[in-house]
Every structure is written in structure tokens, then in C-alpha cells.
């Protein structure tokens, strides 16, 4: 029996050398031949010429050397503009409901039933407030941005963007579709990383995942705008303030795109060499978008999905934020210890201890970084009549009042510039890190995606600070 | 406050230190691995490979050729030979070093791992051809033959490595050497490249930069002491005869002429062409992807539109519009342009 088996195996092995090297190819070819024969018997084509011609006309316009890129910028700008403008009102409404109505009401309720103060602090001021905050600032922009983006995708336009942009991304070792996941990242990095599933080449997909954090997400735009208005706007003549601070924000976003491409290039030349790469890009025919289906899928698959993850991370973070501000040793809170300890390091980077602590404890979402900074600043400076108390995040109605508070906390133009840079270049929020882990299934890639931007941010802030000090002194 | 100039200087030193560490790190790691792996084992295996290669190509093998091939002193080479003898892997006849059956089996095992690893790098990673060899040189002493078997199975038990060398089977079978060196062809001969020697690296680099690859059909136009001039894929190329000796070809019968073909990248917008095949230089995932998309002999492909950056170009393939980069479309061969072909 086994003798026979060996005989057969030896014969097979010897025969292998006689088969041409490309017999896998021949096999595939014969499959296609048979399939097309069968298909030819069964399929009759009705004339689809007209549809096809319209497709060609649109394609000629959107992939044109001259009109292609401007059309893309116009459409994407329109999407962002609609998102920012459209989310203002619902955000304010949600905030006034969750933060100004429900929050005091919960506190009162807790007081009435005689809950101990620390429990109220942890649950209402910590866990509830953080997650309510995340919902009210994250939900509206996402609920507008994702459906709009999905509509463009459904219509068939986005593959054309990838087609046009591939030339640039090819040069840095990436895939044209990264232009899409990058744009998605401007809405939310976690969603951008989920969207990298459209990239079907392993190396290029990893590049897109690791560099997505360089797209300035929804949670960071407001920070950029606020800080630019307060610090950059006030450094130039009043009539230029609006223009210059808007320019500064755009500059930071463009800087993010630049870093995204630079890091893509670096990754493809070094640590991602061992990954396979295979390019292909299908340009599907245009079709009228299915509005209802788009709304449903983009709300459920993208908005709710990301929001849910954010809430899950916001709850423990809210508790931590409250605890570090309220647990004291020798009458000094843990937060104060850390801030005093890290302040020299923060100042060396042109930041301060408050900012460093805020970025650590507000890791679940970039949206709660500024409220945390304000709360900590009030706590450290001991200013009275501002804020809601230790461990309770808040935001001020007017930009000017926020500015006054930050100046009182020892902030300068340099702190403002560095915060804008650090807001662009720091570790992704925990929701995003978790999403990277889920998508890649690898601790290594999650760690790399976390470490690269934060090291870049620390180094860049450090260099800016030293140069600034040399010039000013 | 820390003086900014001092701070920048300290930072600069740290960066220089880290860069230096990064550059030397690879070497250090390799050295550590080598000592762990026992240098003698490495030399023994490399020497076996070399002796096997000599026998395969019917060349004499001496102590000096071993020393040269392994880049070690003659003294050291003598020690290696003594070790091989004591392990009964070779018979040291006075005039010639010969492998024993045991030695041949061992050599084939090392060669098998080397070639499987090269094939794996070519098919499943983005490392370029100039890195394959050095990487495999290290791996052949590191991974076990069971691991190599599993790796081979996962990439479809390849028959030949990317340079065209046959991969010995698990039982150590290997076909006879075939073909002749490119510099022995006459003017007007047509042939197919079956092997590119990857050592020495400098010559291989030159051949690769000329665009040569296994599976390429060539026609020799001129051959003299200075150069071998030949045409392939519609381009005229010239290499020195010494370099041509590192290229093995199989001559076509005089009556057979290689098919004349164009590349897909030569198609202008609106033109159609029929696919003849995909170049052997396109391997692994990339090749499978193209075939999955329906790029197989007989498929009619038409160029549809150019992206605003000039590259990629979209082609209509079996009813779907697919964008391909230039680096891909120039590896797809098509029949002479057909302005009107019915689908």
C-alpha cells in the first residue's frame, strides 16, 4: 500500500518538471474560455449604448486634465462646508439639552435620593458628562458628513477621484483610493480606517490605515479654529484677523496632508516592504444614488458604529477625569501633582503640564480636549466664578472669555501655535486605536500608528519652540 | 528655562546618535544572528552549495574556488573542507572535490530553502529583486526544511525560483541543466531567457536595470567582442559579452519566430487590442489579480480614458472599466493594434 503510494508520489514529482511552469495560468485561461462560451450562449445584450455615452461624457469632464482637479476640490469643499455649517445648530441644541438641561437635572436627582457626593461625581460629572459631550459634538457632523460622502460614493464619483489622484499616491507607494480614506478621515479617523477596506492591496491598505490620523478630524477642527482665533488672530491687525486665523487652520490641515504623503513614502520604503502589493481600481458605471438606502447604511454602519465605540471609551475616561481632579493626597489633587511634575517638560516643548495631562486623560475623543484643558486651567490657576468645579468639564460661551482664561493660565502665542501642531500630530484617539486594532488584528500596527504621530508632534513642537525662542530673544 | 540653543544641540546629538544606530543596526543584528547560528554551520552549508553548483554546471571545484566563493581565507577554507570530510559529506580526491550522496542531499536541501524563500519574496512581498538574494542567503541557514515545505505549499509549490533556477523537490529531485549562455548565440538567433544569474550582484543589477527577466523572448542582432546587441519587446538592448554569460537562454528552432507583439501601454485612447499574455516579470498577487480581472489570452481590451495625472489609464476589460498603472500595462502583451474588433 505505502509502497504504491510512494511510487505514485515519485512519478508525480518527476512529471512535475515536464509540466510547463505556467500551468496555473493555462488553467485560469481555460476557465475563462469555458465561462465566456457558456455566457455567450445564455446572454443576449440589449442596447446599453445610450447610458454608456452619458457615462463617457461625465467621465471626460471629471477626469479631464484641466477640469478634473477643480471639480474635485469644489465638491469636497461643498461637503465640508455643508457639514460645518449644517451641524452648528443641531450641535447647540443637543448640547443645551444634554449638558444644560439633563446634567443639572441628574445632579439634583442624585442629591434628592441622597447619593454620596463622590458617586454623583463619578457617575454624573464624570461618566455621563463625558459621554453626553461626545454625543452632542460628534453626532451632528457625522450624521451630515457620512451620508453626503456615501451619496458621492454611491453615484460613482469617488472612484474617479481615486483615479485622478493615483498619480500622486503612486509616487509615495500608496493607492489612489487613499485619497478617499483620507477625505473620510477629515470627518472621523475611525471611520476613515474602516473605509480602508476598499483598498484591496495589503501593503497599501496598511499605509492608508497608519497615515489616516494625519487627516484633521471633526473633533480637531473646532480646536484649531478656536486657538487660531484667540492666539493667531490677535497677533495680527484686527482687519486681517479673520483671514489670517482661517489661513492658519487651512495651513495646519494641508500640513497634515503633506505629512500623510511623506509618512506613506517612508513606510513603503522601510517597514512595509515585506507586504505584498497589487494595484487595481474599478471605475463602476454611474447610477442615480439611492437616497434612502444611503441614509440608512451611512447612519447605521458609520455614524452609530463610530459613536457607539466613542461612548464606550468616554465613560471610563470621564470617570478618570473626575477622579484625577478630585482624589487628593495631602490636599493636592492627582491632576495637580502630574501637572506640576510634567510642566517643565511641557514648557520645553512650548506646551504646558495642563495640555499634556488633557491629552492623556481625554484620549477617547479629541472633542473633549478643550473642555478638559479649561477645567484643568481653572483648577490650577485657582480662578473663581469660572467653570463648574473640579472634574467637571465645561466650555465658555464666548471665544474672548476662553482666551482670557487661557492667557491667565500662562498661555502665549507660542503655546497656541504648538497646540495647533500638537492637535494635528499626536496619538489617535482611543476609538481610532481600537478600530486600527480591529481592522489589522495586530498590536504591532496599532502601536506603530500610535507612536509615529506622537513622536513627530513632540519633535516638531520642540524644534518650533527653540527656534521661536532664539528669534524672540 | 533651558537655553534654546543648547536644547537644540542636545537634540541634534540625539538624532545623530539614533541615525548612526539605525544604520549600523542591521549589520549588528546580522552579526548576532550569525554567531548564534554558528559560523561553521554557515560555511559548511555555503561550501556544499558551491560544490553542488560546480558539479551541476560541470566545472571543477577547488579549495581556492571555495575560498573565493565564501569570501574566506584559504586556511579557513581548508578547515571547512576538513570538516566536510569528517562529516562524510564530501570525498576529497587529490584532483577534485566530490559530494557524497549524503552531501548532495544536504546541499539540495539548503538550495531548496534558498530558492523557495526567493520565490516567496518575489511573489508575496514588495521587496525588489536586488534584495531577494541576500535575504535568502540568511534565511537558508535559519529556517528548517519543514518550515520551508510549509512555505512552499502556501505559495503553490513553485517549480522554479524567480531567476529561473529549478527548486529541488522534497525528495531532492532536480532536472538537468538546459539552455546555453547568451554570449554563445549567433546573429539572427532567436531565444527565450530561462535564467538570470544573481551573483555577482553588480552584474545582476545591470541586467535587471536593462529590463531583462526570465521568460523574455529575444533576437540577437549583433555579437562582437564589445557587446551583444539584441532586440526584445520592441526595444533594442546592448550588454557586454561578460554580462551576457550570466544569462541562460534556450534557442528556438530556426523556423519559429517569436510572435511580434505590442504592450498594452502602447494603446492610444479608443484603440483596441487582443491580449496575448502577461509578462513573467509580473508575479504573485499582482499577476493573479490581473488574471482575475479577465486579462487572459484572447480577451479584447480597449483603452478608455487617461486620468488627469496621466497615469493610470482606464481600460474596458470584459465589460468592466478597470484602471491600470503604466507599470502594469507595460507587462501585458497584446496583438498588433486592432482598430475594430467585435467583442
GROMACS .gro file of C-alpha atoms in nm, chain A residues 33 59 68 165 167 169 181-182 199 230 240 255 371 431:
model
   14
   33UNK     CA    1  -1.263   3.035  -2.215
   59UNK     CA    2  -1.603   6.083  -1.724
   68UNK     CA    3  -1.081   6.720  -1.312
  165UNK     CA    4  -0.524   6.117  -0.750
  167UNK     CA    5  -0.062   5.955  -0.981
  169UNK     CA    6  -0.022   5.842  -0.430
  181UNK     CA    7  -0.998   5.727   0.307
  182UNK     CA    8  -0.804   6.046   0.378
  199UNK     CA    9  -0.818   4.916  -0.069
  230UNK     CA   10  -0.755   8.351   2.006
  240UNK     CA   11  -0.674   9.074   0.895
  255UNK     CA   12   0.045   7.024   0.662
  371UNK     CA   13  -1.324   7.133   2.784
  431UNK     CA   14  -1.167   5.492   1.944
   0.00000   0.00000   0.00000
